[in-house]
mmCIF file with all atom_site columns, C-alpha atoms in Angstrom:
data_model
loop_
_atom_site.group_PDB
_atom_site.id
_atom_site.type_symbol
_atom_site.label_atom_id
_atom_site.label_alt_id
_atom_site.label_comp_id
_atom_site.label_asym_id
_atom_site.label_entity_id
_atom_site.label_seq_id
_atom_site.pdbx_PDB_ins_code
_atom_site.Cartn_x
_atom_site.Cartn_y
_atom_site.Cartn_z
_atom_site.occupancy
_atom_site.B_iso_or_equiv
_atom_site.pdbx_formal_charge
_atom_site.auth_seq_id
_atom_site.auth_comp_id
_atom_site.auth_asym_id
_atom_site.auth_atom_id
_atom_site.pdbx_PDB_model_num
ATOM 1  C CA . MET A 1 1  ? 11.557 45.513 33.296 1.00 51.00 ? 199 MET A CA 1
ATOM 2  C CA . GLN A 1 2  ? 12.257 41.897 34.110 1.00 59.00 ? 200 GLN A CA 1
ATOM 3  C CA . LEU A 1 3  ? 14.832 40.016 31.846 1.00 60.00 ? 201 LEU A CA 1
ATOM 4  C CA . ASP A 1 4  ? 13.775 36.640 30.540 1.00 66.00 ? 202 ASP A CA 1
ATOM 5  C CA . MET A 1 5  ? 16.675 35.111 28.671 1.00 67.00 ? 203 MET A CA 1
ATOM 6  C CA . ALA A 1 6  ? 16.688 32.024 26.673 1.00 72.00 ? 204 ALA A CA 1
ATOM 7  C CA . ALA A 1 7  ? 18.897 29.316 28.124 1.00 75.00 ? 205 ALA A CA 1
ATOM 8  C CA . ASP A 1 8  ? 21.558 29.623 25.303 1.00 80.00 ? 206 ASP A CA 1
ATOM 9  C CA . GLU A 1 9  ? 21.645 33.337 25.701 1.00 79.00 ? 207 GLU A CA 1
ATOM 10 C CA . LEU A 1 10 ? 21.779 33.105 29.507 1.00 80.00 ? 208 LEU A CA 1
ATOM 11 C CA . LYS A 1 11 ? 24.728 30.528 29.287 1.00 86.00 ? 209 LYS A CA 1
ATOM 12 C CA . SER A 1 12 ? 26.574 32.851 26.757 1.00 85.00 ? 210 SER A CA 1
ATOM 13 C CA . VAL A 1 13 ? 26.170 35.918 29.201 1.00 86.00 ? 211 VAL A CA 1
ATOM 14 C CA . LEU A 1 14 ? 27.252 33.816 32.162 1.00 90.00 ? 212 LEU A CA 1
ATOM 15 C CA . ASN A 1 15 ? 30.310 32.479 30.414 1.00 90.00 ? 213 ASN A CA 1
ATOM 16 C CA . ARG A 1 16 ? 31.268 36.125 29.460 1.00 89.00 ? 214 ARG A CA 1
ATOM 17 C CA . LEU A 1 17 ? 30.885 37.289 33.038 1.00 92.00 ? 215 LEU A CA 1
ATOM 18 C CA . ARG A 1 18 ? 32.801 34.143 34.375 1.00 93.00 ? 216 ARG A CA 1
ATOM 19 C CA . ARG A 1 19 ? 35.661 34.900 31.759 1.00 91.00 ? 217 ARG A CA 1
ATOM 20 C CA . ALA A 1 20 ? 35.790 38.416 32.919 1.00 92.00 ? 218 ALA A CA 1
ATOM 21 C CA . GLN A 1 21 ? 35.960 37.381 36.510 1.00 94.00 ? 219 GLN A CA 1
ATOM 22 C CA . GLY A 1 22 ? 38.826 35.118 35.787 1.00 94.00 ? 220 GLY A CA 1
ATOM 23 C CA . GLN A 1 23 ? 40.703 37.866 33.744 1.00 93.00 ? 221 GLN A CA 1
ATOM 24 C CA . ILE A 1 24 ? 40.226 40.399 36.646 1.00 95.00 ? 222 ILE A CA 1
ATOM 25 C CA . ALA A 1 25 ? 41.582 37.936 39.082 1.00 96.00 ? 223 ALA A CA 1
ATOM 26 C CA . GLY A 1 26 ? 44.468 37.607 36.765 1.00 94.00 ? 224 GLY A CA 1
ATOM 27 C CA . VAL A 1 27 ? 45.000 41.259 36.487 1.00 95.00 ? 225 VAL A CA 1
ATOM 28 C CA . ILE A 1 28 ? 45.149 41.414 40.271 1.00 96.00 ? 226 ILE A CA 1
ATOM 29 C CA . ARG A 1 29 ? 47.676 38.597 40.437 1.00 97.00 ? 227 ARG A CA 1
ATOM 30 C CA . MET A 1 30 ? 49.783 40.374 37.719 1.00 96.00 ? 228 MET A CA 1
ATOM 31 C CA . ILE A 1 31 ? 49.855 43.599 39.650 1.00 96.00 ? 229 ILE A CA 1
ATOM 32 C CA . GLU A 1 32 ? 50.767 41.881 42.836 1.00 97.00 ? 230 GLU A CA 1
ATOM 33 C CA . GLU A 1 33 ? 53.688 40.140 41.102 1.00 96.00 ? 231 GLU A CA 1
ATOM 34 C CA . GLY A 1 34 ? 54.736 43.319 39.561 1.00 96.00 ? 232 GLY A CA 1
ATOM 35 C CA . ARG A 1 35 ? 54.272 42.212 35.905 1.00 96.00 ? 233 ARG A CA 1
ATOM 36 C CA . ASP A 1 36 ? 54.882 44.384 32.902 1.00 95.00 ? 234 ASP A CA 1
ATOM 37 C CA . CYS A 1 37 ? 52.444 47.468 32.559 1.00 94.00 ? 235 CYS A CA 1
ATOM 38 C CA . GLU A 1 38 ? 51.661 46.492 28.965 1.00 95.00 ? 236 GLU A CA 1
ATOM 39 C CA . ASP A 1 39 ? 50.633 42.935 29.896 1.00 94.00 ? 237 ASP A CA 1
ATOM 40 C CA . VAL A 1 40 ? 48.531 44.157 32.825 1.00 95.00 ? 238 VAL A CA 1
ATOM 41 C CA . VAL A 1 41 ? 46.708 46.690 30.439 1.00 95.00 ? 239 VAL A CA 1
ATOM 42 C CA . THR A 1 42 ? 46.194 44.225 27.798 1.00 94.00 ? 240 THR A CA 1
ATOM 43 C CA . GLN A 1 43 ? 44.519 41.759 30.291 1.00 93.00 ? 241 GLN A CA 1
ATOM 44 C CA . LEU A 1 44 ? 42.490 44.501 31.696 1.00 93.00 ? 242 LEU A CA 1
ATOM 45 C CA . ALA A 1 45 ? 41.231 45.575 28.303 1.00 93.00 ? 243 ALA A CA 1
ATOM 46 C CA . ALA A 1 46 ? 40.222 42.001 27.546 1.00 91.00 ? 244 ALA A CA 1
ATOM 47 C CA . ALA A 1 47 ? 38.189 41.927 30.769 1.00 92.00 ? 245 ALA A CA 1
ATOM 48 C CA . SER A 1 48 ? 36.525 45.201 30.029 1.00 91.00 ? 246 SER A CA 1
ATOM 49 C CA . ARG A 1 49 ? 35.515 43.904 26.546 1.00 89.00 ? 247 ARG A CA 1
ATOM 50 C CA . ALA A 1 50 ? 33.915 40.775 28.085 1.00 89.00 ? 248 ALA A CA 1
ATOM 51 C CA . LEU A 1 51 ? 31.864 42.924 30.450 1.00 90.00 ? 249 LEU A CA 1
ATOM 52 C CA . ASP A 1 52 ? 30.831 45.180 27.695 1.00 87.00 ? 250 ASP A CA 1
ATOM 53 C CA . ARG A 1 53 ? 29.813 42.280 25.515 1.00 86.00 ? 251 ARG A CA 1
ATOM 54 C CA . ALA A 1 54 ? 27.791 40.704 28.255 1.00 87.00 ? 252 ALA A CA 1
ATOM 55 C CA . GLY A 1 55 ? 26.035 43.964 29.023 1.00 85.00 ? 253 GLY A CA 1
ATOM 56 C CA . PHE A 1 56 ? 25.342 44.620 25.375 1.00 85.00 ? 254 PHE A CA 1
ATOM 57 C CA . SER A 1 57 ? 23.880 41.101 24.973 1.00 83.00 ? 255 SER A CA 1
ATOM 58 C CA . ILE A 1 58 ? 21.538 41.767 28.079 1.00 81.00 ? 256 ILE A CA 1
ATOM 59 C CA . ILE A 1 59 ? 20.520 45.123 26.590 1.00 79.00 ? 257 ILE A CA 1
ATOM 60 C CA . ALA A 1 60 ? 19.820 43.531 23.252 1.00 80.00 ? 258 ALA A CA 1
ATOM 61 C CA . THR A 1 61 ? 17.554 40.943 24.885 1.00 79.00 ? 259 THR A CA 1
ATOM 62 C CA . GLY A 1 62 ? 15.777 43.496 26.761 1.00 74.00 ? 260 GLY A CA 1
ATOM 63 C CA . LEU A 1 63 ? 15.063 45.598 23.642 1.00 73.00 ? 261 LEU A CA 1
ATOM 64 C CA . GLU A 1 64 ? 14.064 42.567 21.736 1.00 75.00 ? 262 GLU A CA 1
ATOM 65 C CA . GLN A 1 65 ? 11.576 41.579 24.460 1.00 73.00 ? 263 GLN A CA 1
ATOM 66 C CA . CYS A 1 66 ? 10.343 45.223 24.841 1.00 67.00 ? 264 CYS A CA 1
ATOM 67 C CA . LEU A 1 67 ? 9.533  45.497 21.221 1.00 68.00 ? 265 LEU A CA 1
ATOM 68 C CA . ALA A 1 68 ? 7.819  42.102 20.971 1.00 71.00 ? 266 ALA A CA 1
ATOM 69 C CA . GLU A 1 69 ? 5.522  42.579 23.879 1.00 69.00 ? 267 GLU A CA 1
ATOM 70 C CA . GLU A 1 70 ? 1.921  43.104 22.942 1.00 67.00 ? 268 GLU A CA 1
ATOM 71 C CA . GLY A 1 71 ? -0.617 45.091 24.796 1.00 72.00 ? 269 GLY A CA 1
ATOM 72 C CA . ARG A 1 72 ? 1.946  47.851 25.595 1.00 73.00 ? 270 ARG A CA 1
ATOM 73 C CA . THR A 1 73 ? 1.033  51.492 24.574 1.00 79.00 ? 271 THR A CA 1
ATOM 74 C CA . ALA A 1 74 ? 3.123  53.421 22.342 1.00 78.00 ? 272 ALA A CA 1
ATOM 75 C CA . ALA A 1 75 ? 4.071  55.562 25.355 1.00 83.00 ? 273 ALA A CA 1
ATOM 76 C CA . ASP A 1 76 ? 5.081  52.609 27.335 1.00 79.00 ? 274 ASP A CA 1
ATOM 77 C CA . LYS A 1 77 ? 7.316  51.351 24.437 1.00 75.00 ? 275 LYS A CA 1
ATOM 78 C CA . ASP A 1 78 ? 8.730  54.845 23.991 1.00 79.00 ? 276 ASP A CA 1
ATOM 79 C CA . ARG A 1 79 ? 9.620  54.787 27.772 1.00 81.00 ? 277 ARG A CA 1
ATOM 80 C CA . MET A 1 80 ? 11.169 51.468 27.654 1.00 77.00 ? 278 MET A CA 1
ATOM 81 C CA . ARG A 1 81 ? 13.162 52.276 24.584 1.00 76.00 ? 279 ARG A CA 1
ATOM 82 C CA . ALA A 1 82 ? 14.485 55.441 26.349 1.00 81.00 ? 280 ALA A CA 1
ATOM 83 C CA . ARG A 1 83 ? 15.529 53.362 29.531 1.00 80.00 ? 281 ARG A CA 1
ATOM 84 C CA . LEU A 1 84 ? 17.294 50.806 27.278 1.00 76.00 ? 282 LEU A CA 1
ATOM 85 C CA . GLU A 1 85 ? 18.986 53.453 25.268 1.00 78.00 ? 283 GLU A CA 1
ATOM 86 C CA . LYS A 1 86 ? 20.340 55.070 28.474 1.00 81.00 ? 284 LYS A CA 1
ATOM 87 C CA . LEU A 1 87 ? 21.593 51.588 29.543 1.00 77.00 ? 285 LEU A CA 1
ATOM 88 C CA . PHE A 1 88 ? 23.273 51.100 26.189 1.00 74.00 ? 286 PHE A CA 1
ATOM 89 C CA . LEU A 1 89 ? 25.002 54.502 26.374 1.00 77.00 ? 287 LEU A CA 1
ATOM 90 C CA . SER A 1 90 ? 26.206 53.752 29.975 1.00 79.00 ? 288 SER A CA 1
ATOM 91 C CA . LEU A 1 91 ? 28.338 50.883 28.371 1.00 71.00 ? 289 LEU A CA 1
ATOM 92 C CA . ALA A 1 92 ? 29.430 52.788 25.449 1.00 67.00 ? 290 ALA A CA 1
#
């Protein structure tokens, strides 16, 4: 399954991933500086949420494309749905 995202969806996912990348860099810095545990965990949770939201957005796009494609058999759609469900649950 190849992901074909619209420009606005792609931009949104990339922004989330870049935000998570910055947050993870911040967590590393905070740990190296010996910052308060609560602050570190709060920042780590924010990075985790950003990654989850990017993943959910990608899966939602894939599901939407899968269901919209014509010419697929019911069995093909069921297999694709099962694969996407497995991906979704891996993030949950």
